[in-house]
Amino acid sequence: MKLDSDLQSCLAPPTDPLTIFRYPCSCGEISLLGRSNGYVHCRRCAATHRASASGIIDFFGKKTEQNAYFDSLYEAGLLHKRDELSSESARSSYESSYDKAQQYLTLCGINSARPVTDLCILDVACGSGWVTAGLLRNPMVQRCRFHAYDISPHGLEMLARFAETVQSTNLVEMSVQDANQMVFEDDTFDLVIGSSVLHHFDDVPLFLAKCRKILKSGGAAVFGEPFAMGYGLGVAALMVAQRQLGLQYPGIDAVYKDISYRVQHPNLVQNLVDKHLFFPSSFLSMALSAGFVDVTFTSAAPREYYRERFIGELMAERSISDPALLARANEIYRTFFDVFDADNYGESVGAFVQVVLRA
Ligand SMILES: C[S@@+](CC[C@H](N)C(=O)[O-])C[C@H]1O[C@@H](n2cnc3c(N)ncnc32)[C@H](O)[C@@H]1O
Ligand SMILES: [Zn+2]
């Protein structure tokens, strides 16, 4: 036995495993990267990037304030706190987002009731990677290649541990990188998915232009983002209601100021974590300028949600429980709601809107 394996290693010296996507190097080479202990490297000039023990490639290599902020949230367990994979509840947290992950395929016109094969899918600023996790374990998603990246490594490490527990024909690659400087080769992906991400990026038009380049022609990008009109109407209703009732909740004042600041000073938001709030018209023109041929807006929630629950959720997010304020703010909000009420309420006046951009 020993002799055989010795002989084998002489005849076929072990080769490094490779990345599953090709990457452009500053030396001009565009190819799969070699993987060795703790690193990936260009196979022409041997430029390297660190890789963690679980295989997460670090294309970023530095920390910004925003990066440190998200790291601290993950470390404090404030983001995706139920995703700790050491416990059973963690696994079920990935499991509970299974359907939501499939919705992103549906939004792009893909029926995952039938086999979905051989697609290249990018999960942008993936956080704990629940979109990738959900798609990965769908038995109808087969032989697909995923890349999930975030500027913070913590969620990626959770995803890496989860991916090891999933048996599938799909392959996953993960990296730490900055969405403002994506490192992929052009024409790489069939789908780009970003859940609640664009509003954190410095230069959204630049990101969308790069996104269009790394998508294959005919591919699609889908994003779920906060929209200004939806949040503005809800928060304005709360503001008027608290004034009428002689109340003053700092949480309501703060979000009102925050929304108006972000809408009025879009060029002064670099230092904010939540930078942008979108309007359909400006989003559409950004997407068309980036080279997308079609853009559709879909609401994550039906119109009934806005009529019945939206104001209550805005209050709950700020830990405000006040039945009188809720009743008054709902009455005011419903005056807005009724004048705009139509089947497309969520798309036109919704707070969280999913946008599909076709390449
Ligand atoms: C609101 S979380 C959404 C995470 C995940 N997509 C989800 O739906 O749970 C925003 C994510 O964007 C990441 N992020 C912020 N700025 C980034 C950047 N410039 N490049 C890459 N990721 C970034 C954060 O680390 C964080 O995980
Ligand atoms: Zn090189």
Coordinates of C-alpha atoms and ligand atoms in Angstrom, one line a residue:
M1 CA 0.0 0.0 0.0
K2 CA 2.7 2.4 1.1
L3 CA 4.8 1.8 -2.0
D4 CA 1.7 2.3 -4.3
S5 CA 0.9 5.7 -2.8
D6 CA 4.6 6.7 -2.9
L7 CA 4.7 5.8 -6.6
Q8 CA 1.5 7.6 -7.3
S9 CA 2.7 10.8 -5.7
C10 CA 5.9 10.6 -7.8
L11 CA 4.0 10.2 -11.0
A12 CA 1.3 12.8 -10.3
P13 CA 2.6 15.5 -7.9
P14 CA -0.3 17.0 -6.0
T15 CA -1.7 20.0 -7.7
D16 CA -3.3 22.9 -5.8
P17 CA -7.1 23.0 -5.8
L18 CA -8.4 26.0 -7.8
T19 CA -11.0 28.7 -7.4
I20 CA -14.3 28.0 -9.2
F21 CA -14.3 31.5 -10.9
R22 CA -11.6 33.2 -12.9
Y23 CA -10.2 36.5 -11.6
P24 CA -8.3 39.2 -13.4
C25 CA -4.8 39.9 -11.9
S26 CA -2.9 43.1 -12.1
C27 CA -0.3 41.3 -14.2
G28 CA -2.9 41.0 -17.0
E29 CA -3.7 37.3 -16.4
I30 CA -7.3 36.3 -16.1
S31 CA -7.7 32.8 -14.8
L32 CA -8.6 30.5 -11.9
L33 CA -6.4 31.1 -8.9
G34 CA -4.3 28.4 -7.3
R35 CA -5.1 27.5 -3.7
S36 CA -2.4 26.7 -1.2
N37 CA -2.3 26.8 2.6
G38 CA -3.7 30.1 3.8
Y39 CA -3.5 31.7 0.3
V40 CA -4.8 31.9 -3.2
H41 CA -2.4 32.9 -5.9
C42 CA -2.2 34.0 -9.5
R43 CA -0.7 31.2 -11.5
R44 CA 1.3 33.5 -13.7
C45 CA 2.9 36.1 -11.4
A46 CA 2.2 34.4 -8.0
A47 CA 0.4 37.5 -6.6
T48 CA -1.4 36.3 -3.5
H49 CA -4.5 37.0 -1.4
R50 CA -5.0 35.5 2.1
A51 CA -7.6 32.8 2.5
S52 CA -9.1 31.7 5.9
A53 CA -8.9 28.1 7.1
S54 CA -12.5 27.6 5.8
G55 CA -11.4 28.8 2.3
I56 CA -12.8 32.4 2.4
I57 CA -10.6 34.5 0.1
D58 CA -9.6 38.0 1.4
F59 CA -9.6 40.3 -1.7
F60 CA -10.1 43.3 0.6
G61 CA -7.1 43.1 2.9
K62 CA -7.9 46.2 4.9
K63 CA -10.5 47.6 7.2
T64 CA -12.6 50.8 6.8
E65 CA -14.8 52.4 9.5
Q66 CA -17.8 50.9 7.9
N67 CA -16.2 47.5 7.8
A68 CA -15.3 47.8 11.4
Y69 CA -18.9 48.8 12.2
F70 CA -20.4 45.8 10.5
D71 CA -17.7 43.5 12.1
S72 CA -18.7 44.9 15.5
L73 CA -22.4 44.2 14.9
Y74 CA -21.7 40.7 13.9
E75 CA -19.4 40.2 16.8
A76 CA -22.0 41.6 19.2
G77 CA -24.5 39.2 17.7
L78 CA -26.7 42.1 16.6
L79 CA -26.9 40.9 13.0
H80 CA -28.3 37.5 12.3
K81 CA -28.1 36.6 15.9
R82 CA -30.1 33.4 15.3
D83 CA -27.6 32.2 12.8
E84 CA -25.0 30.8 15.2
L85 CA -24.3 27.4 13.7
S86 CA -23.2 25.9 17.0
S87 CA -26.8 25.4 17.9
E88 CA -29.8 23.7 16.3
S89 CA -31.7 27.0 16.2
A90 CA -29.0 28.3 13.9
R91 CA -29.6 25.7 11.3
S92 CA -33.3 26.4 11.5
S93 CA -32.6 30.1 11.0
Y94 CA -31.1 29.3 7.6
E95 CA -34.0 26.9 7.1
S96 CA -36.6 29.6 7.8
S97 CA -35.2 31.8 5.1
Y98 CA -35.4 29.0 2.5
D99 CA -38.6 30.3 0.9
K100 CA -37.4 33.9 0.9
A101 CA -34.3 32.8 -1.0
Q102 CA -36.3 31.0 -3.6
Q103 CA -38.4 34.2 -4.1
Y104 CA -35.3 35.9 -5.6
L105 CA -35.2 33.3 -8.3
T106 CA -38.9 33.7 -8.9
L107 CA -38.5 37.5 -9.2
C108 CA -35.9 36.9 -12.0
G109 CA -38.4 34.7 -13.8
I110 CA -36.9 31.4 -12.8
N111 CA -39.2 28.6 -11.8
S112 CA -37.5 26.6 -9.1
A113 CA -40.2 23.9 -9.1
R114 CA -38.2 22.6 -12.2
P115 CA -34.5 21.9 -12.2
V116 CA -32.4 25.0 -12.3
T117 CA -29.0 23.9 -13.6
D118 CA -25.6 25.3 -14.4
L119 CA -26.2 28.9 -13.4
C120 CA -23.5 31.2 -12.0
I121 CA -25.0 33.1 -9.1
L122 CA -23.5 36.0 -7.1
D123 CA -24.8 36.9 -3.6
V124 CA -23.6 40.5 -3.0
A125 CA -22.9 41.7 0.5
C126 CA -24.4 38.4 1.6
G127 CA -24.2 38.9 5.4
S128 CA -24.7 35.5 6.9
G129 CA -25.4 34.2 3.4
W130 CA -29.0 33.1 3.9
V131 CA -29.8 33.6 0.2
T132 CA -26.9 31.3 -0.9
A133 CA -27.7 28.9 1.9
G134 CA -31.3 28.7 0.9
L135 CA -30.6 28.2 -2.8
L136 CA -27.8 25.7 -2.1
R137 CA -30.0 23.3 -0.3
N138 CA -32.9 23.5 -2.8
P139 CA -32.7 20.0 -4.5
M140 CA -34.0 21.6 -7.8
V141 CA -30.9 23.9 -7.9
Q142 CA -28.2 21.7 -9.4
R143 CA -24.6 22.1 -10.7
C144 CA -24.8 25.8 -10.0
R145 CA -21.7 27.8 -9.0
F146 CA -22.2 30.4 -6.3
H147 CA -20.0 33.2 -5.1
A148 CA -21.0 34.9 -1.8
Y149 CA -19.0 37.9 -0.6
D150 CA -19.3 40.5 2.1
I151 CA -17.0 43.2 3.5
S152 CA -17.2 41.4 6.9
P153 CA -15.9 37.9 7.3
H154 CA -18.1 36.8 10.2
G155 CA -21.3 35.9 8.3
L156 CA -19.2 34.2 5.7
E157 CA -17.6 31.9 8.3
M158 CA -21.2 30.9 9.4
L159 CA -22.1 30.2 5.7
A160 CA -18.9 28.2 5.3
R161 CA -19.8 26.0 8.3
F162 CA -23.4 25.6 7.0
A163 CA -22.2 24.8 3.4
E164 CA -20.1 21.9 4.8
T165 CA -23.3 20.3 6.1
V166 CA -25.2 20.5 2.8
Q167 CA -24.9 17.7 0.3
S168 CA -25.4 19.1 -3.2
T169 CA -24.0 19.2 -6.7
N170 CA -23.6 23.0 -6.4
L171 CA -20.2 24.6 -5.7
V172 CA -19.7 27.7 -3.4
E173 CA -16.9 30.1 -3.3
M174 CA -16.7 32.9 -0.7
S175 CA -14.7 36.1 -0.3
V176 CA -14.2 39.2 1.7
Q177 CA -14.4 42.1 -0.8
D178 CA -15.6 45.6 -1.1
A179 CA -18.7 46.1 -3.3
N180 CA -17.2 49.4 -4.4
Q181 CA -14.3 47.5 -6.1
M182 CA -15.6 44.1 -7.2
V183 CA -12.9 41.8 -8.4
F184 CA -14.8 39.5 -10.9
E185 CA -14.2 38.9 -14.6
D186 CA -16.7 40.4 -17.0
D187 CA -19.5 38.2 -18.3
T188 CA -19.3 35.8 -15.3
F189 CA -22.7 35.6 -13.7
D190 CA -26.2 34.7 -14.8
L191 CA -27.7 36.2 -11.6
V192 CA -26.7 38.8 -9.2
I193 CA -28.7 38.9 -5.9
G194 CA -28.4 41.6 -3.3
S195 CA -30.7 41.6 -0.3
S196 CA -30.8 45.0 1.5
V197 CA -27.3 46.0 0.3
L198 CA -27.2 48.9 -2.3
H199 CA -28.1 51.6 0.2
H200 CA -24.8 50.8 2.0
F201 CA -22.6 51.4 -1.0
D202 CA -20.7 54.6 -1.7
D203 CA -21.4 54.9 -5.4
V204 CA -24.5 53.0 -6.5
P205 CA -24.3 54.1 -10.2
L206 CA -20.7 52.8 -10.3
F207 CA -21.7 49.6 -8.6
L208 CA -24.6 49.0 -11.0
A209 CA -22.3 49.6 -14.0
K210 CA -19.8 47.0 -12.7
C211 CA -22.7 44.7 -12.0
R212 CA -23.9 45.0 -15.6
K213 CA -20.4 44.1 -16.8
I214 CA -20.0 41.0 -14.7
L215 CA -23.4 39.8 -15.7
K216 CA -23.8 37.7 -18.9
S217 CA -26.0 39.3 -21.5
G218 CA -29.6 38.1 -20.8
G219 CA -28.7 37.7 -17.1
A220 CA -30.5 39.6 -14.3
A221 CA -29.7 41.4 -11.0
V222 CA -32.2 41.6 -8.2
F223 CA -32.0 43.9 -5.2
G224 CA -34.4 44.5 -2.2
E225 CA -33.9 48.1 -1.0
P226 CA -35.5 50.8 1.2
F227 CA -37.4 53.4 -0.8
A228 CA -37.8 57.0 0.4
M229 CA -41.5 57.6 -0.2
G230 CA -42.6 54.6 1.6
Y231 CA -40.6 55.2 4.8
G232 CA -41.2 59.0 4.5
L233 CA -45.0 58.7 4.6
G234 CA -45.0 56.3 7.5
V235 CA -42.6 58.3 9.6
A236 CA -44.3 61.6 8.7
A237 CA -47.6 60.1 10.0
L238 CA -45.9 59.1 13.2
M239 CA -44.4 62.6 13.6
V240 CA -47.7 64.3 13.1
A241 CA -49.5 61.9 15.4
Q242 CA -47.0 62.4 18.2
R243 CA -47.2 66.2 17.9
Q244 CA -51.0 66.0 18.0
L245 CA -50.9 63.9 21.2
G246 CA -48.2 66.0 22.8
L247 CA -45.7 63.2 22.8
Q248 CA -42.0 63.1 21.8
Y249 CA -40.3 59.8 21.1
P250 CA -36.6 60.4 20.4
G251 CA -36.7 57.3 18.1
I252 CA -39.3 58.9 15.9
D253 CA -37.6 62.3 15.8
A254 CA -34.3 60.5 14.9
V255 CA -35.7 58.5 12.0
Y256 CA -37.6 61.5 10.6
K257 CA -34.3 63.6 10.7
D258 CA -32.4 60.7 9.2
I259 CA -34.7 60.2 6.3
S260 CA -34.9 63.9 5.4
Y261 CA -31.1 64.2 5.7
R262 CA -30.5 61.3 3.4
V263 CA -33.0 62.6 0.8
Q264 CA -31.8 66.2 0.9
H265 CA -28.0 65.6 1.1
P266 CA -27.3 62.5 -1.1
N267 CA -23.7 63.8 -1.5
L268 CA -23.0 64.0 2.2
V269 CA -23.8 60.4 3.2
Q270 CA -20.3 58.8 2.9
N271 CA -19.9 58.5 6.6
L272 CA -23.3 57.0 7.2
V273 CA -23.8 53.2 7.3
D274 CA -27.3 53.5 5.9
K275 CA -26.5 55.9 3.1
H276 CA -29.2 55.9 0.4
L277 CA -33.0 55.9 0.1
F278 CA -34.2 55.4 -3.4
F279 CA -36.9 56.8 -5.6
P280 CA -38.2 54.6 -8.5
S281 CA -37.6 57.4 -11.1
S282 CA -33.9 58.0 -10.1
F283 CA -33.3 54.2 -9.7
L284 CA -34.6 53.6 -13.2
S285 CA -32.4 56.2 -14.7
M286 CA -29.3 54.9 -12.8
A287 CA -30.1 51.3 -14.0
L288 CA -30.5 52.4 -17.6
S289 CA -27.3 54.5 -17.6
A290 CA -25.5 51.4 -16.2
G291 CA -26.5 49.5 -19.3
F292 CA -29.5 47.5 -18.1
V293 CA -32.3 47.1 -20.7
D294 CA -35.2 46.6 -18.4
V295 CA -36.1 47.4 -14.8
T296 CA -39.1 46.2 -12.8
F297 CA -40.2 47.2 -9.3
T298 CA -42.1 44.6 -7.1
S299 CA -43.2 45.1 -3.5
A300 CA -42.0 42.7 -0.9
A301 CA -45.3 43.1 0.9
P302 CA -48.9 43.3 -0.4
R303 CA -51.0 46.6 0.0
E304 CA -52.8 45.1 3.0
Y305 CA -49.5 45.0 4.9
Y306 CA -49.2 48.8 4.5
R307 CA -52.8 49.4 5.5
E308 CA -52.8 47.1 8.5
R309 CA -49.2 46.6 9.9
F310 CA -46.7 49.0 8.5
I311 CA -47.0 51.8 11.2
G312 CA -47.0 49.2 14.0
E313 CA -43.8 47.7 12.6
L314 CA -42.1 51.1 12.3
M315 CA -42.9 51.6 16.0
A316 CA -41.8 48.1 17.0
E317 CA -38.5 48.5 15.3
R318 CA -37.9 51.5 17.6
S319 CA -39.2 49.6 20.6
I320 CA -42.2 52.0 21.0
S321 CA -45.4 50.4 22.3
D322 CA -48.1 53.1 22.6
P323 CA -51.6 52.1 21.5
A324 CA -52.9 55.7 21.4
L325 CA -50.0 56.8 19.1
L326 CA -50.5 53.7 17.0
A327 CA -54.2 54.4 16.5
R328 CA -53.6 58.1 15.6
A329 CA -50.6 57.5 13.3
N330 CA -52.6 54.8 11.5
E331 CA -55.5 57.1 11.0
I332 CA -53.2 59.7 9.4
Y333 CA -51.2 57.1 7.4
R334 CA -54.5 55.7 6.1
T335 CA -55.4 59.1 4.7
F336 CA -52.3 58.9 2.5
F337 CA -52.9 55.2 1.9
D338 CA -56.4 55.7 0.6
V339 CA -55.4 58.4 -1.9
F340 CA -52.7 56.2 -3.4
D341 CA -54.5 52.9 -2.9
A342 CA -54.2 50.6 -5.9
D343 CA -52.9 47.1 -6.5
N344 CA -49.5 48.5 -7.1
Y345 CA -49.4 50.4 -3.9
G346 CA -46.3 48.6 -2.6
E347 CA -44.4 49.2 -5.9
S348 CA -45.2 52.9 -6.0
V349 CA -45.4 53.9 -2.4
G350 CA -43.9 51.0 -0.6
A351 CA -41.0 51.1 1.8
F352 CA -39.1 48.0 0.9
V353 CA -39.1 47.3 -2.8
Q354 CA -37.5 44.6 -4.9
V355 CA -36.0 45.7 -8.2
V356 CA -35.1 43.4 -11.0
L357 CA -32.6 44.7 -13.6
R358 CA -32.2 42.8 -16.9
A359 CA -28.8 42.8 -18.6
Ligands
LIG1 C1 -28.3 45.0 5.9 S1 -27.0 43.8 5.7 C2 -27.6 42.6 4.6 C3 -26.9 41.3 4.6 C4 -27.6 40.2 3.8 N1 -27.6 40.5 2.4 C5 -29.0 39.9 4.3 O1 -29.9 40.1 3.6 O2 -29.1 39.5 5.5 C6 -25.8 44.7 4.8 C7 -24.5 44.0 4.5 O3 -23.7 44.7 3.6 C8 -22.4 44.5 4.0 N2 -21.6 45.6 3.4 C9 -21.7 47.0 3.7 N3 -20.9 47.7 2.9 C10 -20.3 46.8 2.1 C11 -19.3 47.0 1.0 N4 -18.9 48.1 0.6 N5 -18.9 45.8 0.4 C12 -19.4 44.6 0.7 N6 -20.3 44.4 1.7 C13 -20.7 45.5 2.4 C14 -22.4 44.5 5.5 O4 -21.2 43.9 6.0 C15 -23.7 43.7 5.7 O5 -23.4 42.3 5.9
ZN2 ZN -0.8 37.8 -11.8

